[in-house]
Structure formats: structure tokens, C-alpha cells
Short mmCIF file of C-alpha atoms in Angstrom, two decimals:
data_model
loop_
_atom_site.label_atom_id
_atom_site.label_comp_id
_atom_site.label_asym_id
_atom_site.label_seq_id
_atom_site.Cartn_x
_atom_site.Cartn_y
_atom_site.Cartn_z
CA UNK E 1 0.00 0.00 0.00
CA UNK E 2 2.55 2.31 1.00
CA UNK E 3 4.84 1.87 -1.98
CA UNK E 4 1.20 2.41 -4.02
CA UNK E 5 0.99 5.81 -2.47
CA UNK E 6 4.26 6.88 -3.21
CA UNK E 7 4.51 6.27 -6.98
CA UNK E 8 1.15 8.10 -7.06
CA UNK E 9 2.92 11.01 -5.53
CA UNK E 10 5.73 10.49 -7.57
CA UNK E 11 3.19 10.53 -10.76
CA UNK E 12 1.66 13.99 -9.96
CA UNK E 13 5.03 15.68 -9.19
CA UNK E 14 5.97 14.74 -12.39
CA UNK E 15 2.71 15.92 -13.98
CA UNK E 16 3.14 18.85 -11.97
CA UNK E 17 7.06 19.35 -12.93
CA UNK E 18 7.44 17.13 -16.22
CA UNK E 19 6.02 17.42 -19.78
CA UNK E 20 3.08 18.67 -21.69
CA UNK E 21 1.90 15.09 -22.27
CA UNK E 22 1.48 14.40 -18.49
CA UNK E 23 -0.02 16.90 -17.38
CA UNK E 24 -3.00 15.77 -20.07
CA UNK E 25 -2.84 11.76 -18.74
CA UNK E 26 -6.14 9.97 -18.90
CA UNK E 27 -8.43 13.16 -18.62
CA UNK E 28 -8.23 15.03 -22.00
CA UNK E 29 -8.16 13.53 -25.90
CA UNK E 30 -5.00 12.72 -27.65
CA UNK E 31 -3.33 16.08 -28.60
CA UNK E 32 -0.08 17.39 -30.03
CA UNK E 33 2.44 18.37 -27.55
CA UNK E 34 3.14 21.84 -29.32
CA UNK E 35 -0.47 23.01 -29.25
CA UNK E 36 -0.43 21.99 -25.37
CA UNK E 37 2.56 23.92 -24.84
CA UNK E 38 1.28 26.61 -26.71
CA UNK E 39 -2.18 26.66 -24.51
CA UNK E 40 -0.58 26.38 -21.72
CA UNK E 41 1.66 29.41 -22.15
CA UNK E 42 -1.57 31.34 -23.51
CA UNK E 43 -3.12 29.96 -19.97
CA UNK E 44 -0.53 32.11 -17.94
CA UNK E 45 -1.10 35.17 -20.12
CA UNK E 46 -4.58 34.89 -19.41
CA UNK E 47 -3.94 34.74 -15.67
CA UNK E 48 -2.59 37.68 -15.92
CA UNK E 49 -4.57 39.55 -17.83
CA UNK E 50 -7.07 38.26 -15.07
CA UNK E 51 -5.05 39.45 -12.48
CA UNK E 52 -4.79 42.96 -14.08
CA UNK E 53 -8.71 43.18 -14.56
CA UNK E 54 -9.21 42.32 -10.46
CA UNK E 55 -6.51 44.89 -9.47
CA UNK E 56 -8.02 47.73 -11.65
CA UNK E 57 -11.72 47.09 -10.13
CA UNK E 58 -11.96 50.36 -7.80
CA UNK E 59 -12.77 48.62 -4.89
CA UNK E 60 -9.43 46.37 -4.90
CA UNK E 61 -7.76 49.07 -6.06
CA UNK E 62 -8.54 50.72 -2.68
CA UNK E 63 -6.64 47.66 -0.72
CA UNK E 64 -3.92 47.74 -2.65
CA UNK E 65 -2.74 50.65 -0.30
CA UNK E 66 -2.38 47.98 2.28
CA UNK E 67 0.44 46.28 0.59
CA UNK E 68 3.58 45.95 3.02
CA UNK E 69 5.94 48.04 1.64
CA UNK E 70 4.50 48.99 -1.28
CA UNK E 71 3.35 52.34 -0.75
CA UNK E 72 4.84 55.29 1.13
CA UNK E 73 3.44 55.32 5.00
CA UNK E 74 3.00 51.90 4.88
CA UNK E 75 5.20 49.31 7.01
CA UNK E 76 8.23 49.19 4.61
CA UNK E 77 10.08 45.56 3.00
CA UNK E 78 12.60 47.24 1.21
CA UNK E 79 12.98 51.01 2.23
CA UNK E 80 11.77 54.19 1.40
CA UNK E 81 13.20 54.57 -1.74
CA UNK E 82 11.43 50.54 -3.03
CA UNK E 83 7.90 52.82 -2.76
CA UNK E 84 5.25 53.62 -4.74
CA UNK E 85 3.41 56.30 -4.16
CA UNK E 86 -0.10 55.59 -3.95
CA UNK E 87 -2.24 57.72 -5.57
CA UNK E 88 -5.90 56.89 -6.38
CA UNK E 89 -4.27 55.96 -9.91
CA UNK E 90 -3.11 52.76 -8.22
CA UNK E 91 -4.70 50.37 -10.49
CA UNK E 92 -2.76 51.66 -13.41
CA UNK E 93 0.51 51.65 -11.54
CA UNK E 94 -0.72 47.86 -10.91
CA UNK E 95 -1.63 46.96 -14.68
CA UNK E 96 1.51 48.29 -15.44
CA UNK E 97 4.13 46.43 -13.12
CA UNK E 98 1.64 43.16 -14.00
CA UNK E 99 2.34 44.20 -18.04
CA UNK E 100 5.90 44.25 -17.10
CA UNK E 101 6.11 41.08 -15.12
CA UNK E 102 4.50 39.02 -18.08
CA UNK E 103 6.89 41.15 -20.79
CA UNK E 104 10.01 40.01 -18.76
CA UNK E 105 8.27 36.46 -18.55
CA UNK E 106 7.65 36.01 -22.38
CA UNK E 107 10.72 37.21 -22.95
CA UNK E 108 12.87 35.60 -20.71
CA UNK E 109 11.82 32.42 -22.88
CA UNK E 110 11.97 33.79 -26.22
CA UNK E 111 15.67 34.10 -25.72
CA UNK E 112 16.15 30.89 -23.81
CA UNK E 113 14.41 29.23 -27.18
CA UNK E 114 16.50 30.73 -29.68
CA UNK E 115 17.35 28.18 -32.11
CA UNK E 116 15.58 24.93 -30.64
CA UNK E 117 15.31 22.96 -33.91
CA UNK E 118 13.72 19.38 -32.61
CA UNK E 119 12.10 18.54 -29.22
CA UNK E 120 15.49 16.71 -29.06
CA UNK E 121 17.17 20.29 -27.70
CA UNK E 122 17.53 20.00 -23.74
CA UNK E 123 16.08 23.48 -24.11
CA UNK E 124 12.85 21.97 -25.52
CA UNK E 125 11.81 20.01 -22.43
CA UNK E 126 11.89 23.35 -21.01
CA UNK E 127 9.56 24.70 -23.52
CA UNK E 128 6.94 21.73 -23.40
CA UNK E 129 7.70 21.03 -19.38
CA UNK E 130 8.53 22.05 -15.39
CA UNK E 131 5.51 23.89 -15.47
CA UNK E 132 4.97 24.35 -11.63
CA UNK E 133 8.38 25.70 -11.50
CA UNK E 134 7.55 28.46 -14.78
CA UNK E 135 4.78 29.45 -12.65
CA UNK E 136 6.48 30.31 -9.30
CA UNK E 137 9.16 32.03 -11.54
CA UNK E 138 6.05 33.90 -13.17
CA UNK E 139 5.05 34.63 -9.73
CA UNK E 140 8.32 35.11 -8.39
CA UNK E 141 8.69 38.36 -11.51
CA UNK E 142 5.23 39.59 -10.45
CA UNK E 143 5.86 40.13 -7.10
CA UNK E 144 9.28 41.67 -8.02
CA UNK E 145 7.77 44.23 -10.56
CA UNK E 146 5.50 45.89 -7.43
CA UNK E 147 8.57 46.47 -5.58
CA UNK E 148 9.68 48.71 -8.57
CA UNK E 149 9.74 52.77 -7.44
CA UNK E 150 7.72 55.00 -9.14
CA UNK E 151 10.47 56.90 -10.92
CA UNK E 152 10.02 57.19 -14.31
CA UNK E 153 9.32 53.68 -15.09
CA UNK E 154 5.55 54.42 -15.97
CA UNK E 155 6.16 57.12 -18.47
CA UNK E 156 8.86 54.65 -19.81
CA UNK E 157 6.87 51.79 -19.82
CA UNK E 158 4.11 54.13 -21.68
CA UNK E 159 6.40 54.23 -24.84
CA UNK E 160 7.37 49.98 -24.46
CA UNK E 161 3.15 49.72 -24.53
CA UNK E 162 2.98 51.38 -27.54
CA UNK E 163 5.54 49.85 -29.60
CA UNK E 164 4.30 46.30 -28.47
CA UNK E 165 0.57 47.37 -28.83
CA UNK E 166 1.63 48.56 -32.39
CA UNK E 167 3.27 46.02 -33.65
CA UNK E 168 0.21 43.54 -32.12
CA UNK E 169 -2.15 44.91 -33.77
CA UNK E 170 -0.52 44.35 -37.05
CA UNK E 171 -0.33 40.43 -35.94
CA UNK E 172 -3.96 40.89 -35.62
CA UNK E 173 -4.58 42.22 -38.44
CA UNK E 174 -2.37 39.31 -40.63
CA UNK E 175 -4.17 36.76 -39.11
CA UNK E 176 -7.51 38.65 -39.79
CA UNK E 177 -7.13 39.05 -43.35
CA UNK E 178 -5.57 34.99 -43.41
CA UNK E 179 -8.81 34.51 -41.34
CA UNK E 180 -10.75 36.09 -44.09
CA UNK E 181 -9.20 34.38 -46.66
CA UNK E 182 -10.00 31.08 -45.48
CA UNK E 183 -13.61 31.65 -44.75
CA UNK E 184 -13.94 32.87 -48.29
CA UNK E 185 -11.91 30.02 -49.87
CA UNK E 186 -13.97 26.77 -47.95
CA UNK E 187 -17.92 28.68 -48.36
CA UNK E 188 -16.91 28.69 -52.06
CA UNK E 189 -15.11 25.59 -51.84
CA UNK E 190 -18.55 23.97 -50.68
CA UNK E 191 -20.27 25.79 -53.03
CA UNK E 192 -18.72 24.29 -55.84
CA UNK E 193 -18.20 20.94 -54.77
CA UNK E 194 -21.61 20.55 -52.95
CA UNK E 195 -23.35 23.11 -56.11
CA UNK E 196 -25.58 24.36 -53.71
CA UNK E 197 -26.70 27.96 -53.42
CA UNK E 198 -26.98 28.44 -50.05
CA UNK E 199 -23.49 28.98 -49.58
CA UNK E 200 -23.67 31.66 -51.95
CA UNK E 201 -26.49 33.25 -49.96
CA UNK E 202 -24.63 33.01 -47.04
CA UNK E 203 -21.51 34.97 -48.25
CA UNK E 204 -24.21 37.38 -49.46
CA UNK E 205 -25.92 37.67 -46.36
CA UNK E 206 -22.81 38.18 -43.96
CA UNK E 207 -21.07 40.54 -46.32
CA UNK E 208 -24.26 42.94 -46.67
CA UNK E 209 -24.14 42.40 -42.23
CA UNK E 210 -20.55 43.49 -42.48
CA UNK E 211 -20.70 46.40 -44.11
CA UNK E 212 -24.33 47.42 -42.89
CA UNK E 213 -22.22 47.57 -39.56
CA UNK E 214 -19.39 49.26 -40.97
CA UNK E 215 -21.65 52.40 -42.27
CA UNK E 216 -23.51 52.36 -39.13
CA UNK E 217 -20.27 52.70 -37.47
CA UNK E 218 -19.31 55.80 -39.38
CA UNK E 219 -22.44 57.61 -38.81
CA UNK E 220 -22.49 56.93 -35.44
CA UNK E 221 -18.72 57.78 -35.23
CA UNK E 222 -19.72 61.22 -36.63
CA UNK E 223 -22.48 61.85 -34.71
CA UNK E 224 -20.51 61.46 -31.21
CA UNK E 225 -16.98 62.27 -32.13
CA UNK E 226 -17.25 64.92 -34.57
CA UNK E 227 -18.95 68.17 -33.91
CA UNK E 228 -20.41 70.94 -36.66
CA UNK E 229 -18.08 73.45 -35.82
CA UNK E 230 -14.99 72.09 -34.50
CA UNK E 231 -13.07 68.30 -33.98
CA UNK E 232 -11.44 68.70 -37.67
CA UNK E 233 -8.96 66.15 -37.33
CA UNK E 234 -12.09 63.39 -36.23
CA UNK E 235 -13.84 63.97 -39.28
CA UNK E 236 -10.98 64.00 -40.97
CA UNK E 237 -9.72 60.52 -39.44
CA UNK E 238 -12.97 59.22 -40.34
CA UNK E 239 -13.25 60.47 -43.83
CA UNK E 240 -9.81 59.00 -44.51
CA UNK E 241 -10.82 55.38 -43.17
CA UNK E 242 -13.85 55.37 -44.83
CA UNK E 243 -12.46 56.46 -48.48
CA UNK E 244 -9.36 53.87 -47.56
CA UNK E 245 -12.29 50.79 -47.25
CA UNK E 246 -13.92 51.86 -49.96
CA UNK E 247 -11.04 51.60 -52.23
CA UNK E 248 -9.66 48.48 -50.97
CA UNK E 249 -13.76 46.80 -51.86
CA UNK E 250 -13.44 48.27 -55.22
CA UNK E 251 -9.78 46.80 -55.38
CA UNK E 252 -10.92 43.35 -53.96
CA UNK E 253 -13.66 42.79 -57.38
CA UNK E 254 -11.94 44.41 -60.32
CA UNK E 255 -11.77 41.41 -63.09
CA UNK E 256 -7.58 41.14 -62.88
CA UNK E 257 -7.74 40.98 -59.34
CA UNK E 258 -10.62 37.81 -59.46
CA UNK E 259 -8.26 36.35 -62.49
CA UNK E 260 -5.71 36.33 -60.51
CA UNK E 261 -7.35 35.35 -57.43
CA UNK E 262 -10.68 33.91 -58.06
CA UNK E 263 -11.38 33.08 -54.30
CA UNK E 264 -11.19 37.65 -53.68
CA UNK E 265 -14.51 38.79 -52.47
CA UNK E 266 -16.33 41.82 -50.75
CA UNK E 267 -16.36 38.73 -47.75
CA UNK E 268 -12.70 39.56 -47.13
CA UNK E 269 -13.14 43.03 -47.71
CA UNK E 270 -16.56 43.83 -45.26
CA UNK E 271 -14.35 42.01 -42.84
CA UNK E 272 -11.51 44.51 -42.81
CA UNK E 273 -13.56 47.33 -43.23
CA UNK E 274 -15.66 46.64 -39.99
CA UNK E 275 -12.33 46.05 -38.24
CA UNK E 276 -10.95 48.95 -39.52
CA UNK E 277 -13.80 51.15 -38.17
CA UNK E 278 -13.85 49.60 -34.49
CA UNK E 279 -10.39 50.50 -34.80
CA UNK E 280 -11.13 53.87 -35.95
CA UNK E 281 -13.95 54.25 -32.83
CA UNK E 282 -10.74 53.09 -30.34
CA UNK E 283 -8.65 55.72 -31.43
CA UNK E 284 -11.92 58.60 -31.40
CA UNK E 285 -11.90 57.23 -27.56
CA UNK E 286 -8.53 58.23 -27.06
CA UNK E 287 -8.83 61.93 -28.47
CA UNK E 288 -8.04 64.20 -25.60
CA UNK E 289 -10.31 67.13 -26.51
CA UNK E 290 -13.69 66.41 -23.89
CA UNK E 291 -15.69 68.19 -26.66
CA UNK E 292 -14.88 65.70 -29.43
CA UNK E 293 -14.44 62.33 -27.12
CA UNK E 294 -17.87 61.53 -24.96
CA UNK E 295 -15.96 58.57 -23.76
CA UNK E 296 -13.27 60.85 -22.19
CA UNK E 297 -12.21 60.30 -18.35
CA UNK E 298 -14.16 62.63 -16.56
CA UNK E 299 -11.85 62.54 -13.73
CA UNK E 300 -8.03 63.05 -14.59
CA UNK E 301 -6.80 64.63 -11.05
CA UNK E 302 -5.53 62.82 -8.31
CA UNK E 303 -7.18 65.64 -5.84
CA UNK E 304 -8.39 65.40 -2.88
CA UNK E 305 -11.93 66.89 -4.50
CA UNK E 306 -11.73 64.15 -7.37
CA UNK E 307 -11.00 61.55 -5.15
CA UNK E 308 -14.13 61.76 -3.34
CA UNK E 309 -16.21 62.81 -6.34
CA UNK E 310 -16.20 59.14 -7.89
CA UNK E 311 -13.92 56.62 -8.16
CA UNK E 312 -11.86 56.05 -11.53
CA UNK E 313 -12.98 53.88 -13.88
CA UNK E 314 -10.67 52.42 -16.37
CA UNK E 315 -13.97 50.62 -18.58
CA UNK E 316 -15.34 51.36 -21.74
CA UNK E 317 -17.03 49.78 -24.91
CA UNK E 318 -13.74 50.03 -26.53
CA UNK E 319 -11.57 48.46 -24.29
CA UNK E 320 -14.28 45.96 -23.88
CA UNK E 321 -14.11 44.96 -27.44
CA UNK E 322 -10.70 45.12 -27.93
CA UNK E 323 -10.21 42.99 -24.74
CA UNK E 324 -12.57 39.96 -26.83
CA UNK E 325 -10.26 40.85 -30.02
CA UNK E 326 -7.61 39.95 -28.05
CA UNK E 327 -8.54 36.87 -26.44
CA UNK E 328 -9.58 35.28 -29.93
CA UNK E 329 -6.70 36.56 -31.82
CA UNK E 330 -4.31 34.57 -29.01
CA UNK E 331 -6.35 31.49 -28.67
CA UNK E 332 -5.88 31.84 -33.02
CA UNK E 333 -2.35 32.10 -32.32
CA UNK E 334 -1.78 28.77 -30.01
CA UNK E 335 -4.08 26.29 -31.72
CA UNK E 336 -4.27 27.04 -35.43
CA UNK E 337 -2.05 27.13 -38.28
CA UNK E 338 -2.77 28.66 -41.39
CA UNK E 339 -4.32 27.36 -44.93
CA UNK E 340 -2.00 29.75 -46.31
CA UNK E 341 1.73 28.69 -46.80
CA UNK E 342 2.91 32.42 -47.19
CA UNK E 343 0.95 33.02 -43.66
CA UNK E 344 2.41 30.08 -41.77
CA UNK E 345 6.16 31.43 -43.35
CA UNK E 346 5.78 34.73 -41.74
CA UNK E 347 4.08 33.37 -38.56
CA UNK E 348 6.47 30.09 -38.40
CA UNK E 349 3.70 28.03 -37.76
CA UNK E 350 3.79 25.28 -40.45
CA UNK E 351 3.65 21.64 -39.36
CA UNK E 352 5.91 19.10 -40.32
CA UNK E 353 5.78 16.10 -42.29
CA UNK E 354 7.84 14.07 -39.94
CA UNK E 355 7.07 15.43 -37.16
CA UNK E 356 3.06 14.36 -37.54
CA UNK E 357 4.23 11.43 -38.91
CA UNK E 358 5.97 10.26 -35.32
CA UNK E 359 2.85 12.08 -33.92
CA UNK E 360 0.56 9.45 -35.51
CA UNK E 361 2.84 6.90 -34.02
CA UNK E 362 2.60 7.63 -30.65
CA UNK E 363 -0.90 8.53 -30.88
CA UNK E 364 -1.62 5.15 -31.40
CA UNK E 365 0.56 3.66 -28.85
CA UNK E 366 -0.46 6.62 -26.37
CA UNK E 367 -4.35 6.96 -26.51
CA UNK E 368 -5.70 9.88 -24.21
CA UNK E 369 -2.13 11.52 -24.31
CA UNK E 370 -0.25 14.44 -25.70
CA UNK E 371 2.14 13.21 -27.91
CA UNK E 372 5.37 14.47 -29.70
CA UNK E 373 4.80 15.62 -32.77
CA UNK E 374 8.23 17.81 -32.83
CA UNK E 375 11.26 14.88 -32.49
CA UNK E 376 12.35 15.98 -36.11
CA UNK E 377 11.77 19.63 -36.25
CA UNK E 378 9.51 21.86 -34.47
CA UNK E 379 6.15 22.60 -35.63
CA UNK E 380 6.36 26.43 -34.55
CA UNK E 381 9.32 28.71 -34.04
CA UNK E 382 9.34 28.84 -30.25
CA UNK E 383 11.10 32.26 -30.19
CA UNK E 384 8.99 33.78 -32.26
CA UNK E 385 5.55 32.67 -30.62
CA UNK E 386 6.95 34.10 -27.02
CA UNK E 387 7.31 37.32 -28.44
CA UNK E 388 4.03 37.53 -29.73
CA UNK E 389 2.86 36.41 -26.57
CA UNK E 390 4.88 39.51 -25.10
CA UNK E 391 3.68 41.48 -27.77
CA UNK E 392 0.23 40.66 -26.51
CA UNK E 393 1.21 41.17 -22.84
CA UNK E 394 2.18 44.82 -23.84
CA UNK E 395 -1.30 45.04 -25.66
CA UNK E 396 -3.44 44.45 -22.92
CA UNK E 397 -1.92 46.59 -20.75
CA UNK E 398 -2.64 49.05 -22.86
CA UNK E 399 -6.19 48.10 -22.92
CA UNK E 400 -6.32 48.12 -19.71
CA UNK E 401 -5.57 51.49 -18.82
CA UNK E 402 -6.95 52.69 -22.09
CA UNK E 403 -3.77 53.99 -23.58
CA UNK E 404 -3.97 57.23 -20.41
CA UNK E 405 -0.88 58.24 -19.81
CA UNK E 406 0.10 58.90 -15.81
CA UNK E 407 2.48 62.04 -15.97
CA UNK E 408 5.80 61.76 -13.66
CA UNK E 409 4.44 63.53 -11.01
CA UNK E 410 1.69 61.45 -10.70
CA UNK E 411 -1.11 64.51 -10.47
CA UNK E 412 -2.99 64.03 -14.08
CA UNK E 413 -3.87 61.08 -15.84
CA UNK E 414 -4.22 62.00 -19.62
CA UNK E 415 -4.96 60.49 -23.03
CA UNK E 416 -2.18 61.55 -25.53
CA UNK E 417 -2.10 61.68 -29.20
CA UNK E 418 0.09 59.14 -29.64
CA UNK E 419 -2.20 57.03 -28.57
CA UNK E 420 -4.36 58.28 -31.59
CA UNK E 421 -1.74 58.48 -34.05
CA UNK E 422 -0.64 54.98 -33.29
CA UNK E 423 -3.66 53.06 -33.73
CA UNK E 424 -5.07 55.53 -36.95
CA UNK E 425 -1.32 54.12 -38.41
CA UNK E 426 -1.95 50.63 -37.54
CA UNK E 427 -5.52 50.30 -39.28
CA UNK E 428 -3.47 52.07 -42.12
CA UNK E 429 -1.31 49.40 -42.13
CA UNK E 430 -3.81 46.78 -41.93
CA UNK E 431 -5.13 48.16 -45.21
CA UNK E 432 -1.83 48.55 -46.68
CA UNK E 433 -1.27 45.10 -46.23
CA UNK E 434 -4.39 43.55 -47.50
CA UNK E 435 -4.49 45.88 -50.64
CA UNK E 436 -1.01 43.57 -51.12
CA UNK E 437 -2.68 40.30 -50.97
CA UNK E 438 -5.00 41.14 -53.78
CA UNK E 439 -2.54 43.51 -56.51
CA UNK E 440 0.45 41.15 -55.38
CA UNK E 441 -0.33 38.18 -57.87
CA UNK E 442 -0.36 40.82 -60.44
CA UNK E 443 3.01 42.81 -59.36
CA UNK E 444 4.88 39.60 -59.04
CA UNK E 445 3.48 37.07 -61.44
CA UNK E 446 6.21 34.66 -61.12
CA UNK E 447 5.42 33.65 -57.43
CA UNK E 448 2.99 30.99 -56.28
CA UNK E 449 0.44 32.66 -54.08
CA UNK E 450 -1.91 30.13 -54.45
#
């Protein structure tokens, strides 16, 4: 009995401290240890996203003051100088030091991963394994990152969030026009093979949804951003976005483009144009003029008459959104790789022969279990899917605190410009980039883009 009990014990520590395909023993289907890994990791980002959203509710906000040694008057850890001082913009010191603690995390891997080839790198059990020992060291960084002092490390962090945030966003939008693509490609694909016209009614029916969203989103983007007599540069934000779409839909059905690429619809295009306009709406929210933004902060002092007028709140239907944006677009990061071969060799996300090939193997030895799928090359770059995972860290943060920006002497809380500027470039992009996937069969006609 006794030596019963201990290899039990000795088979959850090593669930507990071992690899991916343990920790899924006799309780979940037979799954690939890189999309495991790649869940799991996604799993810790999600923590702490969850963490950020409980410490920015005002009321735990308020006992956040009671940290030891975190803020100044309080019974001090690590000395005066280890303090924060704490304001009523607490939370978004908080979201901040929590942004940083999973940016350090993500990217504490993505250079301990550099080159891992095969699950047969020593470095690769450490990618697919020990996960009770990654999480105290995720803990271990968290609890480090509130003992940082006040400084300038938010208005420095700012300028990290918005760099990371931009450069997320344009992962969003690649794997929102590949996303489009592929929806377009199998309803057609059905079409044809099935010859039924449903299909056809259904890509009617969700593009005219699309882009009867999309113009209700401009009107109602002029009607509470834009005002007769003044906010020139939101009417002139909107204007822009709206000509941008339409070009891009007229693009998307000229006869060479559909020549080139048959499987080029308005689908694709209604997709990118609603996304462009709630992108558009999240950078209206971040104008700092109160006469042009509704959805402006009414309370951006930390005085003593603001405090007690109403506590801050950090919500609104933007950050909401772009919160559920961000959740799919990372859950479409660590369990799907693309139709597209051009997508999966910028994202590094292609399978491999072999490697599925030893996968089916020890899927049928191994029922119930995660299985290697990687012993002869990996089936994602490692590297490269921790930084997006950083990338994404940054990007909530952001979120978050809606792109306000605390000033260094922690009186005003404000909502800059470049907040604007940056996401206005990044739906620019976005277009940019999928006006390329329709003209580029026709600028480079020697290339397979098939």
C-alpha cells in the first residue's frame, strides 16, 4: 500500500514538474504536444490579464494601499526609496508592473528558445515542461515588478506599450485578413463541390451584415466624435478610413484581381472594413479634446476633490471589445495554423511532415495523451511565438488602462495623441497590407500565391 501511495505522488510531481503530455494523462483527448505547450503558455497570459482586470476594479484598487511596503506610509520591506506612491491611480501603476512582469516572462523564454530545432534540444523540455516551477518564476517576476519605485518607469513603460501594442495589432490584423481568406476560400469551396446555393447566400448575407455595420459605425462615429463646428482632425480621421475601405472593396472585385485570385470577395473586404472602423472608434476614444471624445475620463486629477467625487474607472465599450479581439486573436495564435503557406512562413507556424508522422505513431501507442509531434523539427518557431505572446502582454496593458498616460508627477492622468496616431497608423497598415494580398499576384506574377 505504501509503496502504491508513493509512486502516485511520484506521478503527480511529475505531472506537476514534467512534460506537456502528463499533465493531459487519462483526462483530456490525444493532442499534439506543441499546441499543449502553446495553450498552456496562452493559460498564464490569461492569468494575468485576469489578475490585471481584479486589481483595476476600484474597490481592490482601494486595498492595494495595504500592501507591506509597497506604498509610502506603509510598514516598509525594502525602504523608502522601493515605494510607490499611492495615488488613487493605483490600479494603473498595478496593470503596469503586472504588463511588465508578463513582458520580462515572455521574454525571458523567447531568448532561452533561440534556435531549438527538434524537441530533441535540452532546451525543448523546457519549452513543453517544469511547469509548476515556470509558474512560481512567473510569480516570483510579479511580485518583483510591485517592488519597482515610481520613478520614471511608468512614463517609460508608456512608450514599451505602444511599440508592443503597435506592432500587435498588425499580428492581428495578418491573421484577420488569413482569417478572411479562409472563410472565403472553404464557403466557395462547398459551393462548388456541394453546387448548392446556399453557400452563396450566405456569403451574401454576412457581407451585406458586415458592411451594414461598418456604415452604421461611421455615422455613429460622426455623430458622437465629430462636432459641426470644430473636432477637424475626427472627421478628418474618419473620412480618410472610410475612403481607404472603400477603395480596398473596389480593389478586392476588379476582373484582374478575381483572375488572378478567383477566391477575392467583398467577404474579405466587409471584414476589414468593420475592423478597420472599431479601430477607428478606439482611437476617437482616445482623443483628448472632452468636446470631441464623450468617452473621455471625466476625472483626470488625483485631488483630494476628485478623489471623493467618484472613483476612476478604467472601462469602456472600446476596451471591452478590444479585450474579446484579443482573447480570440491569441487562442488563433496557439491552436491554429494557417491554410495559407505564405501566412504560416511569416508566422512560423507550419507543421511538419515528420514530425506528424511520429505524432501518428505515438498517438496510437499513447491513446488519451499528448504526444510528440516535434522529435524531427519543431512545428512552430518557439522564439517567435513568445514574443508575440509579449507582444500581446504589452497590448493588454494598454487596454487596460486605455492607452492614459500617468504624468511623472503622478497629479494628471491624460490620453495623448500618440495614442491616436498609433492606432489611426496601424488600421493604415492593416489596409496597406491587404491591398497587397490582392494587386500582389499581379506585381509579381512569377510567385505561387496560391
Amino acid at each position: 500500500m505504501g509503496m502504491r501511495d508513493a509512486c502516485g505522488s511520484a506521478r503527480q510531481a511529475s505531472c506537476l514538474c514534467g512534460s506537456a503530455p502528463c499533465l493531459l494523462c487519462a483526462c483530456c483527448p490525444s493532442a499534439k504536444n506543441s499546441t499543449v505547450s502553446r495553450l498552456l503558455f496562452t493559460f498564464f497570459l490569461f492569468l494575468g490579464t485576469l489578475v490585471s482586470v481584479i486589481m483595476i476594479v476600484p474597490g481592490v484598487e482601494k486595498e492595494l494601499h495595504k500592501l507591506p511596503g509597497f506604498c509610502e506610509g506603509s510598514a516598509s520591506l525594502l525602504g523608502a526609496h522601493g515605494r510607490v506612491s499611492c495615488s488613487s491611480f493605483l490600479g494603473h501603476k498595478a496593470v503596469y508592473r503586472m504588463g511588465f512582469a508578463l513582458a520580462a516572462f515572455f521574454f525571458l523564454f523567447a531568448v532561452l528558445m533561440l534556435c531549438v530545432r527538434s524537441s530533441k534540444d535540452p532546451r525543448a523540455a523546457l519549452q513543453n515542461g517544469f511547469w509548476f516551477f515556470k509558474f512560481l518564476a512567473l510569480v516570483g517576476i510579479t511580485v518583483g515588478a510591485f517592488y519597482i519605485p515610481d520613478g520614471t518607469f511608468t512614463s517609460v513603460w508608456f512608450f514599451f506599450g505602444v511599440v508592443g501594442s503597435f506592432l500587435f495589432i498588425l499580428i492581428q490584423l495578418i491573421l484577420l485578413i488569413d482569417f478572411a481568406h479562409s472563410w472565403s476560400q472553404v464557403w466557395l469551396r462547398n459551393a462548388d463541390e456541394s453546387n448548392a446555393k446556399g453557400w452563396y447566400a450566405a456569403l451574401c448575407v454576412v457581407t451585406f451584415i458586415f458592411y451594414t455595420a461598418s456604415i452604421a459605425a461611421v455615422a455613429l462615429l460622426y455623430v458622437y466624435y465629430t462636432k459641426p463646428d470644430g473636432c477637424t482632425e475626427s472627421k478628418a480621421l474618419i473620412s480618410l478610413n472610410l475612403i481607404f475601405c472603400v477603395i480596398v472593396s473596389v480593389v478586392s472585385i476588379l476582373p484582374k484581381i478575381q483572375e488572378a485570385q478567383p477566391h477575392s470577395g467583398l467577404l474579405q473586404a466587409s471584414l476589414i472594413t468593420l475592423y478597420t472602423m472599431f479601430v477607428t472608434w478606439s482611437a476617437l476614444a482616445n482623443v483628448p479634446e472632452p468636446s470631441c471624445n464623450p468617452t473621455l475620463l471625466l476625472r483626470n486629477s488625483t485631488s483630494a476633490s476628485a478623489t471623493t467625487a467618484q472613483p476612476t474607472t478604467w472601462w469602456d465599450a472600446p476596451s471591452i471589445v478590444g479585450l474579446v479581439i484579443f482573447i480570440l486573436c491569441t487562442l488563433f495564435i496557439s491552436i491554429r495554423s494557417s491554410d495559407h503557406a505564405q501566412v504560416n512562413k511569416l508566422m512560423l507556424t507550419e507543421e511538419s511532415a515528420a514530425g506528424t508522422a511520429h505524432g501518428d505513431a505515438a498517438l496510437e501507442s499513447g491513446p488519451r495523451r499528448a504526444y510528440d509531434n516535434e522529435q524531427d523539427g519543431v512545428s512552430y518557431n518557439y522564439t517567435f511565438f513568445h514574443v508575440c505572446l509579449l507582444l500581446a502582454s504589452l497590448y493588454i496593458m494598454m487596454t487596460l488602462t486605455n492607452w492614459y498616460r500617468l504624468d511623472e508627477s503622478f497629479e494628471t492622468v491624460t490620453s495623448p495623441w500618440t495614442a491616436v496616431w498609433v492606432k489611426i497608423s496601424s488600421s493604415w497598415a492593416g489596409l496597406l497590407l491587404y491591398l497587397w494580398t490582392l494587386v500582389a499576384p499581379l506585381v509579381l506574377p512569377q510567385r505561387d500565391f496560391s
